[in-house]
CSV table of C-alpha atoms and ligand atoms in Angstrom, one decimal:
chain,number,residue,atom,x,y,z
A,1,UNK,CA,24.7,-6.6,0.1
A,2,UNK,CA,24.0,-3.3,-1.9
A,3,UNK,CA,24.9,-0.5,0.2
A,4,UNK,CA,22.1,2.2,-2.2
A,5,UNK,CA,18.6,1.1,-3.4
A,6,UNK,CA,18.3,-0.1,-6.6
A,7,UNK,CA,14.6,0.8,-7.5
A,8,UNK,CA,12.8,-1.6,-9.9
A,9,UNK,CA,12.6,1.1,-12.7
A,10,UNK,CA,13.9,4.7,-13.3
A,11,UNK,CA,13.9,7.9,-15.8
A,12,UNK,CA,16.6,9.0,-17.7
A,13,UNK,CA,15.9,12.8,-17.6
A,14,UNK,CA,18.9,14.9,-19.0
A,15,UNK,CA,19.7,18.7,-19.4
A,16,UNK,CA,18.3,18.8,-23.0
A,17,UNK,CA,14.7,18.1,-21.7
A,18,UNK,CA,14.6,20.1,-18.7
A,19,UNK,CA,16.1,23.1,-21.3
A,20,UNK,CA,13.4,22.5,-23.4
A,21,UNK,CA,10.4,22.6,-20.5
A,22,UNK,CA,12.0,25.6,-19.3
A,23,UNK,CA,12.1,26.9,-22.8
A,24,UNK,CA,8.2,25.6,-23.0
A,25,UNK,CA,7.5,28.1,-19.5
A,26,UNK,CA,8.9,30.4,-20.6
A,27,UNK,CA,7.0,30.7,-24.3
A,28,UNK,CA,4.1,31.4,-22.5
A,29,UNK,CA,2.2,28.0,-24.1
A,30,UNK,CA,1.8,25.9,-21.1
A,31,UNK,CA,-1.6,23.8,-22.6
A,32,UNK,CA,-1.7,22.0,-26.1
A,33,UNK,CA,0.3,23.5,-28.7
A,34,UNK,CA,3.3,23.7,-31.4
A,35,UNK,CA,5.6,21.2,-29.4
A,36,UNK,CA,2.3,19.0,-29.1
A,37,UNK,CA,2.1,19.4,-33.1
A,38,UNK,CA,6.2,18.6,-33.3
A,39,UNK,CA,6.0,15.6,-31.1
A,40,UNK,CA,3.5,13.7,-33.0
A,41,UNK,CA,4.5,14.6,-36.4
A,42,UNK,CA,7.7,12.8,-35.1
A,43,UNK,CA,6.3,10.0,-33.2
A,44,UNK,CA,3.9,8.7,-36.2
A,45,UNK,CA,7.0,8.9,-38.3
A,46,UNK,CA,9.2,6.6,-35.9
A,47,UNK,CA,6.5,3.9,-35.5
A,48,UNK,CA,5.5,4.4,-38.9
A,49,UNK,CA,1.7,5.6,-38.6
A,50,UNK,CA,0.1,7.6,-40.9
A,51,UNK,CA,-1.6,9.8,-37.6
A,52,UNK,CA,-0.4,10.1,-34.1
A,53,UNK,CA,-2.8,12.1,-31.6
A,54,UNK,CA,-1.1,13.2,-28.0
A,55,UNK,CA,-3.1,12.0,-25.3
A,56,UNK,CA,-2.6,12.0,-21.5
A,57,UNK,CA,-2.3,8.7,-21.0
A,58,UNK,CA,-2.0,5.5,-22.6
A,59,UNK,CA,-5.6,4.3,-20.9
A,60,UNK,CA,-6.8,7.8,-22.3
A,61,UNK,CA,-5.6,6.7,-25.9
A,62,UNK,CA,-7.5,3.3,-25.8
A,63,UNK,CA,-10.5,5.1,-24.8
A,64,UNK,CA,-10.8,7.6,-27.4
A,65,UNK,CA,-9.8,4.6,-29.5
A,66,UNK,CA,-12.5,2.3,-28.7
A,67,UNK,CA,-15.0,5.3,-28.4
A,68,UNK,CA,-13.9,6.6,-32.1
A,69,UNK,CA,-14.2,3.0,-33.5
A,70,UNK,CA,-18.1,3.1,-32.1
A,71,UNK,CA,-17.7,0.8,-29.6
A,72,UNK,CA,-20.8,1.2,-27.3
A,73,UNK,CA,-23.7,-0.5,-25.0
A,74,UNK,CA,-24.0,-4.4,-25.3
A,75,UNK,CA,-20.6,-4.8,-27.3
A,76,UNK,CA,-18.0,-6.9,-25.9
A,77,UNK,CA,-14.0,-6.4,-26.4
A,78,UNK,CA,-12.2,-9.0,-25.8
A,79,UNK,CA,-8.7,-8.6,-24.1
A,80,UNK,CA,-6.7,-10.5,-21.4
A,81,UNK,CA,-7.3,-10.6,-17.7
A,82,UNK,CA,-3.4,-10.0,-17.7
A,83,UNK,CA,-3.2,-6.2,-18.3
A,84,UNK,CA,-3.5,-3.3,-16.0
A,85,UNK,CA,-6.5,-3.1,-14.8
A,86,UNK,CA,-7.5,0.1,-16.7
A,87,UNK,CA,-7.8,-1.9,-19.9
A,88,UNK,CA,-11.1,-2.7,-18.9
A,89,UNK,CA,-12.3,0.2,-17.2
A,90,UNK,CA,-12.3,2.0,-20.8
A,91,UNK,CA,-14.1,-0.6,-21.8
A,92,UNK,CA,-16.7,-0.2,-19.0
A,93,UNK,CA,-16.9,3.4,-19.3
A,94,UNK,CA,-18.1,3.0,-23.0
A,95,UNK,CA,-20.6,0.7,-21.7
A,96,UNK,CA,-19.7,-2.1,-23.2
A,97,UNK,CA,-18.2,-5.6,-21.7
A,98,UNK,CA,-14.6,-6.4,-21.2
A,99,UNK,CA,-14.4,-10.2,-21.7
A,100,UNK,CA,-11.2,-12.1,-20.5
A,101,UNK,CA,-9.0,-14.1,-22.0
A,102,UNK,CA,-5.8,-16.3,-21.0
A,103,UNK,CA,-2.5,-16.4,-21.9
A,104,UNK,CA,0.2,-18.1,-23.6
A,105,UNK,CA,3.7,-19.2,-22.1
A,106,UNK,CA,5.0,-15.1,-23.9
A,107,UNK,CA,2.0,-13.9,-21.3
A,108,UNK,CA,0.6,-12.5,-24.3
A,109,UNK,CA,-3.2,-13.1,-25.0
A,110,UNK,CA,-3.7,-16.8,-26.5
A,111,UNK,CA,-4.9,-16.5,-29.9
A,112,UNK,CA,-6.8,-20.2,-29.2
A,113,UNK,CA,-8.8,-18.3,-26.2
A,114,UNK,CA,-9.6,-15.2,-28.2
A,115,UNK,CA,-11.4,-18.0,-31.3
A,116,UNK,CA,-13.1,-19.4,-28.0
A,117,UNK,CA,-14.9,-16.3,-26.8
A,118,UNK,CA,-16.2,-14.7,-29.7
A,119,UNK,CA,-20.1,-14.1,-30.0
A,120,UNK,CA,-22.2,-11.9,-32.2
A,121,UNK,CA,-21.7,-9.2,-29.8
A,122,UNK,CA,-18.0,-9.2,-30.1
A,123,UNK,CA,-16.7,-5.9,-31.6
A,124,UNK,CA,-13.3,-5.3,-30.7
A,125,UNK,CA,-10.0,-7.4,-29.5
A,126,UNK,CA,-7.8,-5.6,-27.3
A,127,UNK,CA,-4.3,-7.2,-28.0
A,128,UNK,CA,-1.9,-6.5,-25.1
A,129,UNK,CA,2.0,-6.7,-25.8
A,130,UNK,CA,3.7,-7.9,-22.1
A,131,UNK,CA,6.5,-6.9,-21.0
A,132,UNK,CA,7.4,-5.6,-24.8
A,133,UNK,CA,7.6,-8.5,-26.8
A,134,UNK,CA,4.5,-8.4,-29.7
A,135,UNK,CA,1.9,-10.5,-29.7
A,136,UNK,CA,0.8,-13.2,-32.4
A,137,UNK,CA,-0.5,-9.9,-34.8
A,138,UNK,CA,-0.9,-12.1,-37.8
A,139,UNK,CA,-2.9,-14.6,-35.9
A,140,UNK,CA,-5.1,-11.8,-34.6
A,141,UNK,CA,-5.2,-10.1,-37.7
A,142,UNK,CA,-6.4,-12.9,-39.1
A,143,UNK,CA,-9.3,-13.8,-36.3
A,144,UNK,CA,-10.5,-10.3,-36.4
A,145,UNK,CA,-10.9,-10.5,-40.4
A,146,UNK,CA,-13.1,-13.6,-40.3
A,147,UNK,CA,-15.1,-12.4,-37.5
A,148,UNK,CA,-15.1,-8.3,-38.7
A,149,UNK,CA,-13.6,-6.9,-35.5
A,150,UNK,CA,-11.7,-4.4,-34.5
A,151,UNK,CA,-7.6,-4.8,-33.4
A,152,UNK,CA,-6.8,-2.4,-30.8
A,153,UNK,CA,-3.0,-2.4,-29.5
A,154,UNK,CA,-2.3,-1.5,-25.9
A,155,UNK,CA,1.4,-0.7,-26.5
A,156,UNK,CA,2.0,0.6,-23.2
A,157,UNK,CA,5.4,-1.6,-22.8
A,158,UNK,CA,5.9,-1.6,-26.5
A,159,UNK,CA,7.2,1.8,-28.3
A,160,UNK,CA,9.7,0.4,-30.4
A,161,UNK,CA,8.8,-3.1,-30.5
A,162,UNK,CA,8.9,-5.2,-33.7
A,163,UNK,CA,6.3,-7.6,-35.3
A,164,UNK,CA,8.5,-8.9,-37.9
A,165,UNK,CA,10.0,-6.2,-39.9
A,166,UNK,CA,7.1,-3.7,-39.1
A,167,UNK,CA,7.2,-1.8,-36.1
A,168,UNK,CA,4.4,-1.8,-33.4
A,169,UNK,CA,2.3,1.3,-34.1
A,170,UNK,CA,1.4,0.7,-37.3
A,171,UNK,CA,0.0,-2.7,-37.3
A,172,UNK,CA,-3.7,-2.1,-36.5
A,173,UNK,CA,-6.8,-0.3,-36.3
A,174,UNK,CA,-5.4,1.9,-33.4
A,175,UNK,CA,-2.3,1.4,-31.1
A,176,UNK,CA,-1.9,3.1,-27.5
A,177,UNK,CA,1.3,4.2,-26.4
A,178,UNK,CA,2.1,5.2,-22.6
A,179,UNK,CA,4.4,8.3,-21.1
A,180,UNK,CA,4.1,6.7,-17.3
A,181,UNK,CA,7.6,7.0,-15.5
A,182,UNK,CA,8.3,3.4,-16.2
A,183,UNK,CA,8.0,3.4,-19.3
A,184,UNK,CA,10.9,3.2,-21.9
A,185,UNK,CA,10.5,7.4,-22.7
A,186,UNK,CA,8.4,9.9,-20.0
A,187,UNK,CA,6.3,12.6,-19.9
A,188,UNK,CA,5.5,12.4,-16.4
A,189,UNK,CA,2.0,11.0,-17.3
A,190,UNK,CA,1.1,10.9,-21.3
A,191,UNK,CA,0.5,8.9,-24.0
A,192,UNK,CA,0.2,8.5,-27.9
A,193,UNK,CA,-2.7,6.8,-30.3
A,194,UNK,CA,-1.6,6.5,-33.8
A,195,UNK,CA,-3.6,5.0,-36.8
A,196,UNK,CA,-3.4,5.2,-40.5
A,197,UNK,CA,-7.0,6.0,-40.5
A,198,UNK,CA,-7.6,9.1,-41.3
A,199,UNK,CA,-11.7,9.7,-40.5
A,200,UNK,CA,-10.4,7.8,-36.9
A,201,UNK,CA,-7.7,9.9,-36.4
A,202,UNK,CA,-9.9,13.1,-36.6
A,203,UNK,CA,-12.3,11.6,-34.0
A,204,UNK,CA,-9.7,10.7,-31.6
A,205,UNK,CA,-8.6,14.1,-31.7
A,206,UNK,CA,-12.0,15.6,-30.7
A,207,UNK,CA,-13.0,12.4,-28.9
A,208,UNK,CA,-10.1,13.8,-26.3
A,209,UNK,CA,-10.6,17.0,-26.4
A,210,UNK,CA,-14.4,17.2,-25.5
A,211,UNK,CA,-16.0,16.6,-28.8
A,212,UNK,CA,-15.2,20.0,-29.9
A,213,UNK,CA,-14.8,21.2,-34.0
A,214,UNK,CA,-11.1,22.8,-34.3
A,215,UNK,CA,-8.2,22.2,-32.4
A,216,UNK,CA,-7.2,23.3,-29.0
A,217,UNK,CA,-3.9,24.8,-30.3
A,218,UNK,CA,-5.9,27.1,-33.0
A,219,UNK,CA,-8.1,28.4,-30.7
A,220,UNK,CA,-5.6,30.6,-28.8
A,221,UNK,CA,-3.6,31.4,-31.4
A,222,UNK,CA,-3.4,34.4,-33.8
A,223,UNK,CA,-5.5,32.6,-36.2
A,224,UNK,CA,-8.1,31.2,-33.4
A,225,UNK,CA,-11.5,32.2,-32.6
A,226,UNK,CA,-14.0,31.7,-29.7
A,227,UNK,CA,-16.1,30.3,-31.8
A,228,UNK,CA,-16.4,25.9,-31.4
A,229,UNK,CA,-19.1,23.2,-32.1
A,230,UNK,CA,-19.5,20.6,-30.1
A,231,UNK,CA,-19.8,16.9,-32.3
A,232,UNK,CA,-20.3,14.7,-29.4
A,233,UNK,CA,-19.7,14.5,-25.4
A,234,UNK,CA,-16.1,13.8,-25.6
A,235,UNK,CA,-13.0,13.8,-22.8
A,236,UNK,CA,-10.5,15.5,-21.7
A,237,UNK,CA,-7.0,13.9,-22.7
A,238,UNK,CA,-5.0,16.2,-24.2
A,239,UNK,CA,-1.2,16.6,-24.0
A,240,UNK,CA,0.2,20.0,-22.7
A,241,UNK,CA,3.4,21.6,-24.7
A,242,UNK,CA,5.1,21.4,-21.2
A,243,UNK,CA,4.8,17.6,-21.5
A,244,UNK,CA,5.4,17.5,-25.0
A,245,UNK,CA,8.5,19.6,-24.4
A,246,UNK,CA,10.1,16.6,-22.4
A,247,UNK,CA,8.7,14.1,-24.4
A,248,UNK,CA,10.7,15.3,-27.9
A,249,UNK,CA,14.2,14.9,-26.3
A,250,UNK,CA,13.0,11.5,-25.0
A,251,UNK,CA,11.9,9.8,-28.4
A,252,UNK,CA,15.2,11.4,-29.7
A,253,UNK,CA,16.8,9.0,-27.1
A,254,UNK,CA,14.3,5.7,-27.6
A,255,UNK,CA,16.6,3.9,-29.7
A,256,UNK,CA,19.4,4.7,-27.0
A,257,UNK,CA,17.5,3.4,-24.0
A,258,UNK,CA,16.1,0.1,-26.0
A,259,UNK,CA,19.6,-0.5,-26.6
A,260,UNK,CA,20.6,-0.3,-22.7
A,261,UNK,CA,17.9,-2.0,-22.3
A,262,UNK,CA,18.5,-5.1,-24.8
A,263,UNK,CA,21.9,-5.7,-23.0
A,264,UNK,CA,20.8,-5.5,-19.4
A,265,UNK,CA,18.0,-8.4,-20.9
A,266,UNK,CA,21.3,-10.3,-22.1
A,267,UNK,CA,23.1,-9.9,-19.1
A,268,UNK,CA,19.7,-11.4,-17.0
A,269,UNK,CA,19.6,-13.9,-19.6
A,270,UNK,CA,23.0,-15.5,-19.3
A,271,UNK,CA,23.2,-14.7,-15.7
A,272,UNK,CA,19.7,-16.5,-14.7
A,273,UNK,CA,20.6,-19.3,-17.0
A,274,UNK,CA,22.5,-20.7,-13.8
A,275,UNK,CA,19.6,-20.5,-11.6
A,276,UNK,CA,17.0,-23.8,-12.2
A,277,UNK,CA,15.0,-22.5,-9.7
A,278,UNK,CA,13.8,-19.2,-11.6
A,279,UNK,CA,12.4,-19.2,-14.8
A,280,UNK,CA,13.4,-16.7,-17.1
A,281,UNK,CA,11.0,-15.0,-20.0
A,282,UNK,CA,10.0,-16.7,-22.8
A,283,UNK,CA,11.0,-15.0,-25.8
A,284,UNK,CA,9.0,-15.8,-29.1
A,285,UNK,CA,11.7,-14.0,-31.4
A,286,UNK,CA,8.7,-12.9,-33.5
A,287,UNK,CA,10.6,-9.7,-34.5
A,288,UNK,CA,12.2,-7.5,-31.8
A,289,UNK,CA,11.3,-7.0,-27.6
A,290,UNK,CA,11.6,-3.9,-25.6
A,291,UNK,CA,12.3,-5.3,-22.4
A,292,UNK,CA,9.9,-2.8,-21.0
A,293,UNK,CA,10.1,-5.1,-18.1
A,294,UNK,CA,12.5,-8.7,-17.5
A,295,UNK,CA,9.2,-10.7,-15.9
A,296,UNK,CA,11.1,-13.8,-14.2
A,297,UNK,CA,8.5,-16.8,-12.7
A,298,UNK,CA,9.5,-18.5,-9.7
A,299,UNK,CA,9.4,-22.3,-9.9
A,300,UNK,CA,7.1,-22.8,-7.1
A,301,UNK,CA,7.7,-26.8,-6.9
A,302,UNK,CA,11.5,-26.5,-6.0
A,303,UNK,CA,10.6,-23.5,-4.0
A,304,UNK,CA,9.0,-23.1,-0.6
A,305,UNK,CA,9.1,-19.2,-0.5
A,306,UNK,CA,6.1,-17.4,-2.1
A,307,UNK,CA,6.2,-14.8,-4.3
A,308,UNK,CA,5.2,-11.6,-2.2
A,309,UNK,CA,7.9,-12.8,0.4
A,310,UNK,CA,10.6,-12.9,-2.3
A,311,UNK,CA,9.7,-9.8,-2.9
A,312,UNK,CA,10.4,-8.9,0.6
A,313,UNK,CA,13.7,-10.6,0.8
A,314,UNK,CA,14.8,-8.8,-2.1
A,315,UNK,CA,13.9,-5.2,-1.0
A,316,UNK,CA,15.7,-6.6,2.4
A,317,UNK,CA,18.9,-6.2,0.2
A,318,UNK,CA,17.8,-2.8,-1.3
A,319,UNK,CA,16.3,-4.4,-4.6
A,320,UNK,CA,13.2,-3.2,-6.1
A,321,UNK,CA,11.0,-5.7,-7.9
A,322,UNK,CA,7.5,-5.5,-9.0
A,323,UNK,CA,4.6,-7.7,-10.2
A,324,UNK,CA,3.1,-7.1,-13.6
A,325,UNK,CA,0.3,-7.7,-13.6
A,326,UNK,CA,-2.4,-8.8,-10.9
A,327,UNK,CA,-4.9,-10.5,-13.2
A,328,UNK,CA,-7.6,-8.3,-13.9
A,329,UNK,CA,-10.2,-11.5,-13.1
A,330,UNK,CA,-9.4,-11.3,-9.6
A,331,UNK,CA,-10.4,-7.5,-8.7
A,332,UNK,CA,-13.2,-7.6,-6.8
A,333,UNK,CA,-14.8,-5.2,-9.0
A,334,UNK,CA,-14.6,-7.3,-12.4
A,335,UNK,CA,-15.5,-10.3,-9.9
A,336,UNK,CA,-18.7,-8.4,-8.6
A,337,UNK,CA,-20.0,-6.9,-11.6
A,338,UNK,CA,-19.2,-9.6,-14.6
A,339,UNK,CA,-19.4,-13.0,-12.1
A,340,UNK,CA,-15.3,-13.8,-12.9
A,341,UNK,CA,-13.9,-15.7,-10.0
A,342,UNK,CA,-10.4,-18.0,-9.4
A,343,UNK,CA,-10.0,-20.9,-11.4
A,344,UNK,CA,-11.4,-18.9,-14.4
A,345,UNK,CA,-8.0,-18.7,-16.4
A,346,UNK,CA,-5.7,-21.1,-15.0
A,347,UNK,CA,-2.2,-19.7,-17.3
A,348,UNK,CA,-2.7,-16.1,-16.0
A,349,UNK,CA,-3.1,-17.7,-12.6
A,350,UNK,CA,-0.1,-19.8,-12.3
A,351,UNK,CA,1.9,-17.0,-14.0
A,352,UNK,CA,0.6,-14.6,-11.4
A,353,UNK,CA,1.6,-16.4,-8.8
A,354,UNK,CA,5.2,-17.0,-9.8
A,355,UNK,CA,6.3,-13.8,-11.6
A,356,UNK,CA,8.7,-11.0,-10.4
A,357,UNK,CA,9.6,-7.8,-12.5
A,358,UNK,CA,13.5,-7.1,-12.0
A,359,UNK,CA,15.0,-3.7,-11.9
A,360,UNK,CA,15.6,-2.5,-16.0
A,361,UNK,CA,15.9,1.0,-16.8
A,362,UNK,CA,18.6,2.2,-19.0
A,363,UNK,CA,20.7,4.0,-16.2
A,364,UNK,CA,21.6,0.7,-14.8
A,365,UNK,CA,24.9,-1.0,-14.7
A,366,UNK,CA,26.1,-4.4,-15.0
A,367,UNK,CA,26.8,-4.4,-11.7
A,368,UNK,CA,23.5,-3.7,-11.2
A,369,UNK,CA,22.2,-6.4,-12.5
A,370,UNK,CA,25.1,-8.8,-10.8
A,371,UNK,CA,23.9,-7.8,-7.6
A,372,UNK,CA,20.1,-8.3,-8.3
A,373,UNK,CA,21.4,-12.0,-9.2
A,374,UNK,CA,23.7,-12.6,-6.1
A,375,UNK,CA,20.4,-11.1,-3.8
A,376,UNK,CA,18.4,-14.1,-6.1
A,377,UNK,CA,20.6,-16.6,-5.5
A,378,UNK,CA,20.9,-16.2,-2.2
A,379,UNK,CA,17.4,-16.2,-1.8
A,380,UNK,CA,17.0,-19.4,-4.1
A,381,UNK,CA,19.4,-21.2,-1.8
A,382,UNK,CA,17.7,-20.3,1.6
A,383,UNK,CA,14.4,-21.7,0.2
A,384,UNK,CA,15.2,-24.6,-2.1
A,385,UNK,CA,12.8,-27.5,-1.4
B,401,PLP,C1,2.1,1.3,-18.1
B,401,PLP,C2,1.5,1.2,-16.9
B,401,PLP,C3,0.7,2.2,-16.4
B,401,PLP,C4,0.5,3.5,-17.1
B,401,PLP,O1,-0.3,3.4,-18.2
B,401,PLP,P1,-1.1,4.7,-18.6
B,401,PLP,O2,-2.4,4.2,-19.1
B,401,PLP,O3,-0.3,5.4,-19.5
B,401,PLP,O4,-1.3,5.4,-17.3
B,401,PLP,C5,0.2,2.1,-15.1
B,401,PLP,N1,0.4,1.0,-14.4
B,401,PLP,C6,1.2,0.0,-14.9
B,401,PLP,C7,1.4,-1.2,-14.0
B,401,PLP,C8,1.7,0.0,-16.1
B,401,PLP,O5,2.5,-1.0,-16.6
């Protein structure tokens, strides 16, 4: 057994980003600013956007998405139950109704389901890429054309995946990015919209910053003035410099850490493929994966230990693990308010109930990931049916 813990996910943070925040404290620009400015002139160019607004969290970039696209009372979005449960919250908070759909064997939202669900309220579809492999985009593309809805892209797990030849981020309407310390570059807590839409762009901006006329980082600056309109009651989401400051030396590094991350997958892969009992992702080679996260499922019929105790058994030999996601349909909030209940999306279900997020962060070594196999096949052998 491992003698250290080997946490499910960790940060690379190097000298050249905490040089950078300290050069941020010490500039005397601690809120919004020229490092803000830097960072998403450099982030819409690696994914490829025309615009890229800084936001505070990935949650707070679908909002001011969905809000900026005019989503409001009595529209529905539709996105699946698998996502983080914050998915629908913005939704809520607009006032409109989050409507669920399953998944496919990729855990990304089933194109079929999506066809199934639309109604003339539908505005939106909220296209979720799991684990960082991209979703079906054509196929939604090509739903939301003959029904005139929106795309929205929850990119949280996705900042340098590939649809094809064209990178994630410039696909649709708007795509959501996320900062969180899991994620494959961190600022702590932050996020990214970008768009090619111009008009949308503009109101995302002052959509998080609370529906004010000029720009946070004019204001205090030689050229600012006290002077602001408000346009509408907007939110506060904007990225501070300090944030920014870390966040510049971490998209330096992307390309780095999704290639640790690619051969840690491989090593999983080939490792795993000795192991019936677990299944390993599903990969729909549809351009190229992030492996965000390596999302194994449990075959439950050869298999009499459940998922939340294999969990244990593995933290019992200092191995982190997580579960991505509990299905949004079964939160007693979304089952109080909108009538879902179990049984409502049988794939997200059975997935649920079987899947396990293994340690993958760029830091890790094979070894690493040797050991994290030994603890599962020692597991698997204890519990075989
Ligand atoms: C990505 C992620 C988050 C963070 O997303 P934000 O909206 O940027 O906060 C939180 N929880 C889970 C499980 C996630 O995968």
């Amino acid at each position: 057994m491992r003698e250290t813990f080997l946490p499910f996910s960790q940060s690379t943070i190097e000298d050249d980003e905490i040089a950078e925040m300290v050069d941020t404290l010490k500039s005397g620009c601690l809120t919004t600013g020229p490092k803000v400015g830097r960072l998403e002139n450099e982030f819409r160019r690696y994914v490829g956007a025309r615009h890229a607004v800084a936001v505070s969290s990935c949650t707070a970039g679908l909002h001011v998405a969905l809000a900026a696209a005019g989503i409001g009372p009595g529209d529905e979005v539709i996105l699946p139950s698998f996502a983080f449960c914050s998915r629908a919250h913005v939704v809520v908070h607009l006032g409109a109704n989050p409507v669920l759909a399953d998944i496919g064997p990729d855990l990304n939202i089933d194109p079929d389901d999506i066809r199934r669900r639309i109604t003339p309220r539908t505005r939106a579809i909220m296209a979720v890429h799991h684990s960082g492999q991209p979703c079906d985009m054509d196929e939604i593309a090509a739903i939301a054309e003959s029904h005139h809805l929106f795309v929205i892209e929850d990119a949280a797990h996705a900042l340098g995946t590939r649809y094809g030849r064209r990178t994630i981020g410039s696909l649709s309407l708007a795509t959501a990015f996320s900062f969180h310390p899991t994620k494959t570059i961190t600022t702590g807590e932050g996020g990214m919209v970008t768009t090619d839409d111009t008009d949308l762009a503009d109101r995302m901006r002052r959509m998080g910053l609370h529906g004010i006329s000029q720009d946070a980082w004019n204001r205090y600056g030689a050229e600012g003035s006290w002077f602001y309109e408000v346009i509408f009651a907007g939110y506060q989401y904007n990225m501070t410099d300090v944030q920014a400051s870390m966040a510049l030396h971490q998209l330096a590094k992307a390309e780095r850490f999704l290639e640790a991350r690619e051969r840690l997958a491989r090593l999983y892969r080939e490792a795993l493929a000795l192991v019936p009992e677990v299944k390993r992702p599903v990969e729909n080679f549809w351009g190229r994966h992030a492996w965000h996260l390596y999302t194994i499922q449990l075959d439950l019929e050869h298999l009499a230990i459940e998922r939340s105790r294999f969990i244990e058994e593995l933290r019992a030999q200092n191995i982190g693990a997580s579960v991505h996601f509990i299905p949004i349909h079964l939160q007693p909030y979304y089952q109080n308010r909108f009538g879902y209940s179990r049984g409502d999306y049988p794939a997200t279900e059975a997935v649920y109930d079987a899947i396990v997020s293994l340690p993958l962060f760029p830091a890790m070594a094979p070894d690493d990931v040797e050991d994290v196999v030994d603890a599962i096949r020692g597991i698997v052998a204890r519990w075989r049916k």
